[in-house]
Coordinates of C-alpha atoms and ligand atoms in Angstrom, one line a residue:
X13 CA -52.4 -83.6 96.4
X14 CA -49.8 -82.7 99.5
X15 CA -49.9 -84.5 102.4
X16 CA -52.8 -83.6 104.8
X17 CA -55.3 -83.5 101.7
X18 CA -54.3 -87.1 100.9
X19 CA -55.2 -87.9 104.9
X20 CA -58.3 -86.5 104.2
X21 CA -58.8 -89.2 101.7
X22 CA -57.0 -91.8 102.5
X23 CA -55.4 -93.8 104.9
X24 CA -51.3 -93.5 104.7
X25 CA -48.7 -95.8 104.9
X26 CA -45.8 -95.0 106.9
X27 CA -42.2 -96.7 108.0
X28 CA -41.8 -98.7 110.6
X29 CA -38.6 -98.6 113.0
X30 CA -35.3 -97.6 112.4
X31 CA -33.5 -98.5 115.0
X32 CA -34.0 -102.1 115.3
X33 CA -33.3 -102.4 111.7
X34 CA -29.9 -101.1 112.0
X35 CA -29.3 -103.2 114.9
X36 CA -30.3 -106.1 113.0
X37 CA -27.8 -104.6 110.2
X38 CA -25.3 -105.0 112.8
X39 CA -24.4 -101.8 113.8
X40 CA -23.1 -102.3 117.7
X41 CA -25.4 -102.0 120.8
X42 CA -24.3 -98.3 122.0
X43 CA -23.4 -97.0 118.8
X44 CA -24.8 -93.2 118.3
X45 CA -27.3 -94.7 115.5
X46 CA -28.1 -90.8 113.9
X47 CA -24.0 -90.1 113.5
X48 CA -24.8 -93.1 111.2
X49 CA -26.2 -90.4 108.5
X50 CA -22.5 -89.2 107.8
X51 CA -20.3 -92.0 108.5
X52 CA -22.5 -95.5 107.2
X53 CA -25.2 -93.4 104.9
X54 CA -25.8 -96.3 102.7
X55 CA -26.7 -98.9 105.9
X56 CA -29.7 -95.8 106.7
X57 CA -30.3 -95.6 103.0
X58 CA -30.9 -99.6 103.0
X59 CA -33.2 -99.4 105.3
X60 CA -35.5 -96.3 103.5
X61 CA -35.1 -98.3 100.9
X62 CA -36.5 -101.4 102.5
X63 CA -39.3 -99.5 104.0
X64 CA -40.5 -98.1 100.4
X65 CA -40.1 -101.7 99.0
X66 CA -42.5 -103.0 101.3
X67 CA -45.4 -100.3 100.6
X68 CA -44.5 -97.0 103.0
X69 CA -45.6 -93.5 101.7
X70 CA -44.1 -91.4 104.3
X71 CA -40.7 -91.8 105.6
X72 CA -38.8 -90.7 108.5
X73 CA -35.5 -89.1 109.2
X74 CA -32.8 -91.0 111.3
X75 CA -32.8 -88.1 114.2
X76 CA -34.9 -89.2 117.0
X77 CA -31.9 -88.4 119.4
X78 CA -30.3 -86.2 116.9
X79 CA -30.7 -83.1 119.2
X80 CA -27.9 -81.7 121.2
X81 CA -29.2 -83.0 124.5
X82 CA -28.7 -86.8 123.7
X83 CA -26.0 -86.6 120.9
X84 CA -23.4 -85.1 124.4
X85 CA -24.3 -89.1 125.0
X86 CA -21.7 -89.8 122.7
X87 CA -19.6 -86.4 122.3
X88 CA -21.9 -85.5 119.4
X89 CA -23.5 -82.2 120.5
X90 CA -21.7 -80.0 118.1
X91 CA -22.7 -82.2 115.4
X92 CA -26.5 -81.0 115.3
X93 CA -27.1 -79.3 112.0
X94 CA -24.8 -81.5 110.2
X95 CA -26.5 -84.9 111.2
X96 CA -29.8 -83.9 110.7
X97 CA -29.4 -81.6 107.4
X98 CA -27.4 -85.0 106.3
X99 CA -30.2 -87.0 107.0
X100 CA -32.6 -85.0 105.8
X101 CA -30.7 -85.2 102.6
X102 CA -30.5 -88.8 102.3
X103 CA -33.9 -89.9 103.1
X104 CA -35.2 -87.6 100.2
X105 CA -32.7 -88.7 97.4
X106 CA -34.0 -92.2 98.8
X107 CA -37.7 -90.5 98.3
X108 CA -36.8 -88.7 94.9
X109 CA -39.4 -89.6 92.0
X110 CA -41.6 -91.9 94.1
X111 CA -44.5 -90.7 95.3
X112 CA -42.9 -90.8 99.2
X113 CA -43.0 -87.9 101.8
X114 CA -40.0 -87.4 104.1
X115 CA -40.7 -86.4 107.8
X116 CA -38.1 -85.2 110.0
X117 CA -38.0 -87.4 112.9
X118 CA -37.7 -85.7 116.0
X119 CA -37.7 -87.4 119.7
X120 CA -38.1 -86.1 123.6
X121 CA -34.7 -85.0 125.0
X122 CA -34.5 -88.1 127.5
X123 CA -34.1 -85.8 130.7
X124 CA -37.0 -84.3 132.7
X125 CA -37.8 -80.1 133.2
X126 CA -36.0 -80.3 136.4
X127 CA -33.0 -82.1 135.3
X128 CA -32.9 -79.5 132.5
X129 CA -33.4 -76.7 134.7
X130 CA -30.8 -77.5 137.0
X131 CA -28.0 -77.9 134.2
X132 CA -29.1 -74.8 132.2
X133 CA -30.6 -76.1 129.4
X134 CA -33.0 -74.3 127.1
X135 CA -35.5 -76.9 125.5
X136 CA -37.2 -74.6 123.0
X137 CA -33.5 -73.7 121.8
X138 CA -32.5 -77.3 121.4
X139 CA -35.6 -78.4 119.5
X140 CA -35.3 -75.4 117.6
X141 CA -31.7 -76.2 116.2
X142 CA -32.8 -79.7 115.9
X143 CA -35.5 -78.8 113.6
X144 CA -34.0 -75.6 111.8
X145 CA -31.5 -78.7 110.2
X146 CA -34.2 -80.9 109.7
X147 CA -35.6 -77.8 107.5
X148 CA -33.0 -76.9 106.1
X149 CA -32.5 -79.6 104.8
X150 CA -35.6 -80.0 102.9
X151 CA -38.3 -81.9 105.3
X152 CA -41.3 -80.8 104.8
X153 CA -43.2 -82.6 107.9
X154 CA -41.8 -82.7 111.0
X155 CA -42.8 -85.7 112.9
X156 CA -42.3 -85.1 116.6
X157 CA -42.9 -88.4 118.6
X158 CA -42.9 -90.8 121.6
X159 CA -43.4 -88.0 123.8
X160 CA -44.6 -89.4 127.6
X161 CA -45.0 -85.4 128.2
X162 CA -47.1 -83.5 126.9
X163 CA -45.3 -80.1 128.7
X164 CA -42.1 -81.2 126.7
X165 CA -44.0 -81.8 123.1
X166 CA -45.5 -78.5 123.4
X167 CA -42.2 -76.8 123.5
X168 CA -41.0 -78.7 120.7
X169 CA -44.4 -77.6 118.7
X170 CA -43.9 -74.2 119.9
X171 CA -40.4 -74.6 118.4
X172 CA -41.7 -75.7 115.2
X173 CA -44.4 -73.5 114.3
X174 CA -41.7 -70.5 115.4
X175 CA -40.0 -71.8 112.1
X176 CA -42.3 -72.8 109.9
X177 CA -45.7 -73.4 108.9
X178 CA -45.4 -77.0 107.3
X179 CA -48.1 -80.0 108.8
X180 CA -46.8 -81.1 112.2
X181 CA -47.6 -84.6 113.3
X182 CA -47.6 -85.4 117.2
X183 CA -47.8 -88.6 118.6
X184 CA -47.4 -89.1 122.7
X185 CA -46.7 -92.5 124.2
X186 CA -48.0 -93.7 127.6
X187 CA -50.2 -95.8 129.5
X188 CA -53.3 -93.5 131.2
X189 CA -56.2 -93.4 128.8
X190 CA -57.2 -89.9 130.5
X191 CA -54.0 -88.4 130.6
X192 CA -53.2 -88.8 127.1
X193 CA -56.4 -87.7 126.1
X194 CA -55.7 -84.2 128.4
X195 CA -52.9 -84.5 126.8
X196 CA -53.9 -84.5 123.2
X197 CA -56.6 -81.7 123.3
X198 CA -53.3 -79.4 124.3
X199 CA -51.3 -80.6 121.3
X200 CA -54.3 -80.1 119.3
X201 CA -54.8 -76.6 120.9
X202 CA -51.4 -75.9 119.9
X203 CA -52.4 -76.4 115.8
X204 CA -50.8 -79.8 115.1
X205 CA -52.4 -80.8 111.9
X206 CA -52.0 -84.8 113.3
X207 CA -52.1 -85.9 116.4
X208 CA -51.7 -89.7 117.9
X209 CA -49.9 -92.2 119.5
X210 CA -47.1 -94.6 119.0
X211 CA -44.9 -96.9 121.4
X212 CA -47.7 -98.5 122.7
X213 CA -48.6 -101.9 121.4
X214 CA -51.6 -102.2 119.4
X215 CA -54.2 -103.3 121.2
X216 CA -53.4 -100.6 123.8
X217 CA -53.0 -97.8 121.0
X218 CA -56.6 -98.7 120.0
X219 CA -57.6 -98.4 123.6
X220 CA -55.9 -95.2 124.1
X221 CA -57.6 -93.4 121.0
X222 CA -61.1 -94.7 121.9
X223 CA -62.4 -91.7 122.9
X224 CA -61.1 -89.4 120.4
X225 CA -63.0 -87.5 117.8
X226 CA -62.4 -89.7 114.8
X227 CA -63.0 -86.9 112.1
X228 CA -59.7 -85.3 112.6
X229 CA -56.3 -86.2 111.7
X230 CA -55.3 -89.2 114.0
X231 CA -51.7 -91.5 113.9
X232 CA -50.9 -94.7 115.2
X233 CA -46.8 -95.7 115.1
X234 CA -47.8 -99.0 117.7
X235 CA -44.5 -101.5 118.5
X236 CA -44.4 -104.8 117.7
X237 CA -45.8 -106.3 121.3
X238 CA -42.7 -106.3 124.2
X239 CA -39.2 -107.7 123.6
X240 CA -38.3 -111.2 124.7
X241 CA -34.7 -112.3 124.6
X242 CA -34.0 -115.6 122.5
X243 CA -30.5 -116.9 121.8
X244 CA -29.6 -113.5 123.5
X245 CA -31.2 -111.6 120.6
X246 CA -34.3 -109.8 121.2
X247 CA -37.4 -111.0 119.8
X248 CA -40.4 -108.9 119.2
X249 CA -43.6 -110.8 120.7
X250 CA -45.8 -109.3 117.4
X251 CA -45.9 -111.5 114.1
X252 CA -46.7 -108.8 110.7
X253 CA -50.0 -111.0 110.2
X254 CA -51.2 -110.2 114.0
X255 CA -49.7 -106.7 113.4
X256 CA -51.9 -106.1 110.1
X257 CA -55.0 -107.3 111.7
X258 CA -54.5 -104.8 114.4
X259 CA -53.8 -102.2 112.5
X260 CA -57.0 -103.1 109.9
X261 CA -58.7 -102.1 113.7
X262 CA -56.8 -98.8 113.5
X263 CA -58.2 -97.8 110.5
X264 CA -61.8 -98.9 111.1
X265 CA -61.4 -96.8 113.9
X266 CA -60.5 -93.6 111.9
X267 CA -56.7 -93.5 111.8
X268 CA -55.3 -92.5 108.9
X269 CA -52.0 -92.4 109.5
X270 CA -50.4 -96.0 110.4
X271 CA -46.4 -97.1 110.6
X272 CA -44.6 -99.2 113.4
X273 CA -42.3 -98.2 116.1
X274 CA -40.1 -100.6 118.0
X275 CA -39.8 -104.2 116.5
X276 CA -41.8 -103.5 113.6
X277 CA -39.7 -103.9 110.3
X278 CA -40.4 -104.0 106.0
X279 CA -42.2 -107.2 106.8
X280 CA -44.5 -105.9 109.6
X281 CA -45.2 -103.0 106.9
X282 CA -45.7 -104.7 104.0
X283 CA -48.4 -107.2 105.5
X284 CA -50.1 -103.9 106.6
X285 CA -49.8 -102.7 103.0
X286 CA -51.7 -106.2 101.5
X287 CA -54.4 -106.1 104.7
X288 CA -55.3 -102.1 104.1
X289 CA -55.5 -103.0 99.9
X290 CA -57.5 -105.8 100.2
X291 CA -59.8 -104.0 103.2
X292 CA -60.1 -100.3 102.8
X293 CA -61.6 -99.3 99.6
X294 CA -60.5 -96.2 98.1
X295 CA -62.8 -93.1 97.2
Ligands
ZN27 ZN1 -41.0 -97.4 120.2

């Protein structure tokens, strides 16, 4: 079965976040986290690793910010095929003989039209290097998310299905029920095989995908509540039991497609794992 028939079936596992993991590794505050690929591969590898431990069936790439755009941040830009071909590599000899799917990750470029406009940049040729590596280097998904607009996802999408005709997922982040649901029917439009939301916490991804039509493909990558700071280390407000019940909402509600974003780790995922066996029969 390949991955969209399986959503058809059942409801999917995913990972929950990477960066907050490597933070908690103790990898520096500032540190270019995708460069990590090359130089600390087994610290990224640890945390695949955890993710699969604790029940994930899809996995994602270490390239949110891995485009050229974000990686000048830290003198990076050159570095774009190599980081994400690299990391496309490791996550699937992580993946290899378990019965895991590999998504390249792929995030917004962090500036808005005008602010690319006015320094010459080309966003459909940045996502399209971006995810020509990802390709390359054997990802078979490409998982574009946490995209607050839609104008920019499409030109990633368009990027993507320039390349190749693997299943997209598309998740948007934001506050504005009606917006994002504008804002979905023009990813959908655009032939992403899954669309849905992440970033959001939980209660408020459940109140975003209310009024969507719950017999297609729909994702849900919530965070783990906000961030408070104790001991001056930041603590995320969700506990993996409140996390599991939510997300036992998310599936009721026709998601099939469920992972963590900010704050969630292996433990928020692995209580998700135990709530959706004991709950959600399979066929
Ligand atoms: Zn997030």
């Amino acid at each position: 079965m390949d991955f969209l028939d399986e959503l058809q079936h059942r409801v999917l596992l995913g990972d929950g976040a990477m960066g907050t993991e490597l933070l908690a590794a103790g990898v520096p505050a500032g540190r270019c986290l995708e460069e990590l690929c090359v130089s600390e591969p087994d610290l990224v590898r640890g945390v695949h690793d955890r993710y699969i431990e604790a029940g994930a069936r899809l996995i994602e790439t270490n390239t949110f910010g891995a485009n050229a755009v974000r990686l000048a941040q830290h003198g990076c830009e050159h570095r774009v095929s190599e980081i994400n071909w690299t990391a496309a590599q490791l996550a699937k000899d992580v993946a290899k003989g378990k019965d895991v799917y590999v998504a390249g990750c792929v995030g917004p470029l962090g500036i808005t039209a005008e602010e690319a406009a006015a320094r010459g940049i080309d966003r459909h040729e940045v996502f399209t290097e971006q995810i020509g590596a990802l390709l390359d280097g054997g990802c078979r998904i490409i998982f574009l998310e946490t995209f607050l607009d839609a104008g920019e996802l499409l030109i990633a999408l368009e990027a993507k299905q320039a390349l190749h005709h693997c299943p997209v997922v598309a998740l948007l982040t934001g506050n504005d029920p009606e917006k994002f649901q504008a804002a979905v029917a023009k990813v959908r439009a655009a032939e992403a095989e899954v669309v849905g939301v992440n970033c959001v916490d939980g209660n408020h991804a459940l109140h975003l995908l209310e009024g969507l039509d719950a017999g297609e493909l729909l994702a849900a990558f919530p965070s783990a509540g906000l961030p408070q700071s104790h001991d001056s280390q930041l603590v995320y407000a969700t506990s993996p039991q409140a996390f599991a019940t939510n997300a036992l909402a998310l599936a009721e509600r026709g998601v099939r497609l469920l992972g963590g974003c900010c704050g969630v780790g292996p433990k928020h995922i692995a209580a998700m794992a135990v709530a959706l066996r004991e709950t959600v029969t399979p066929d």
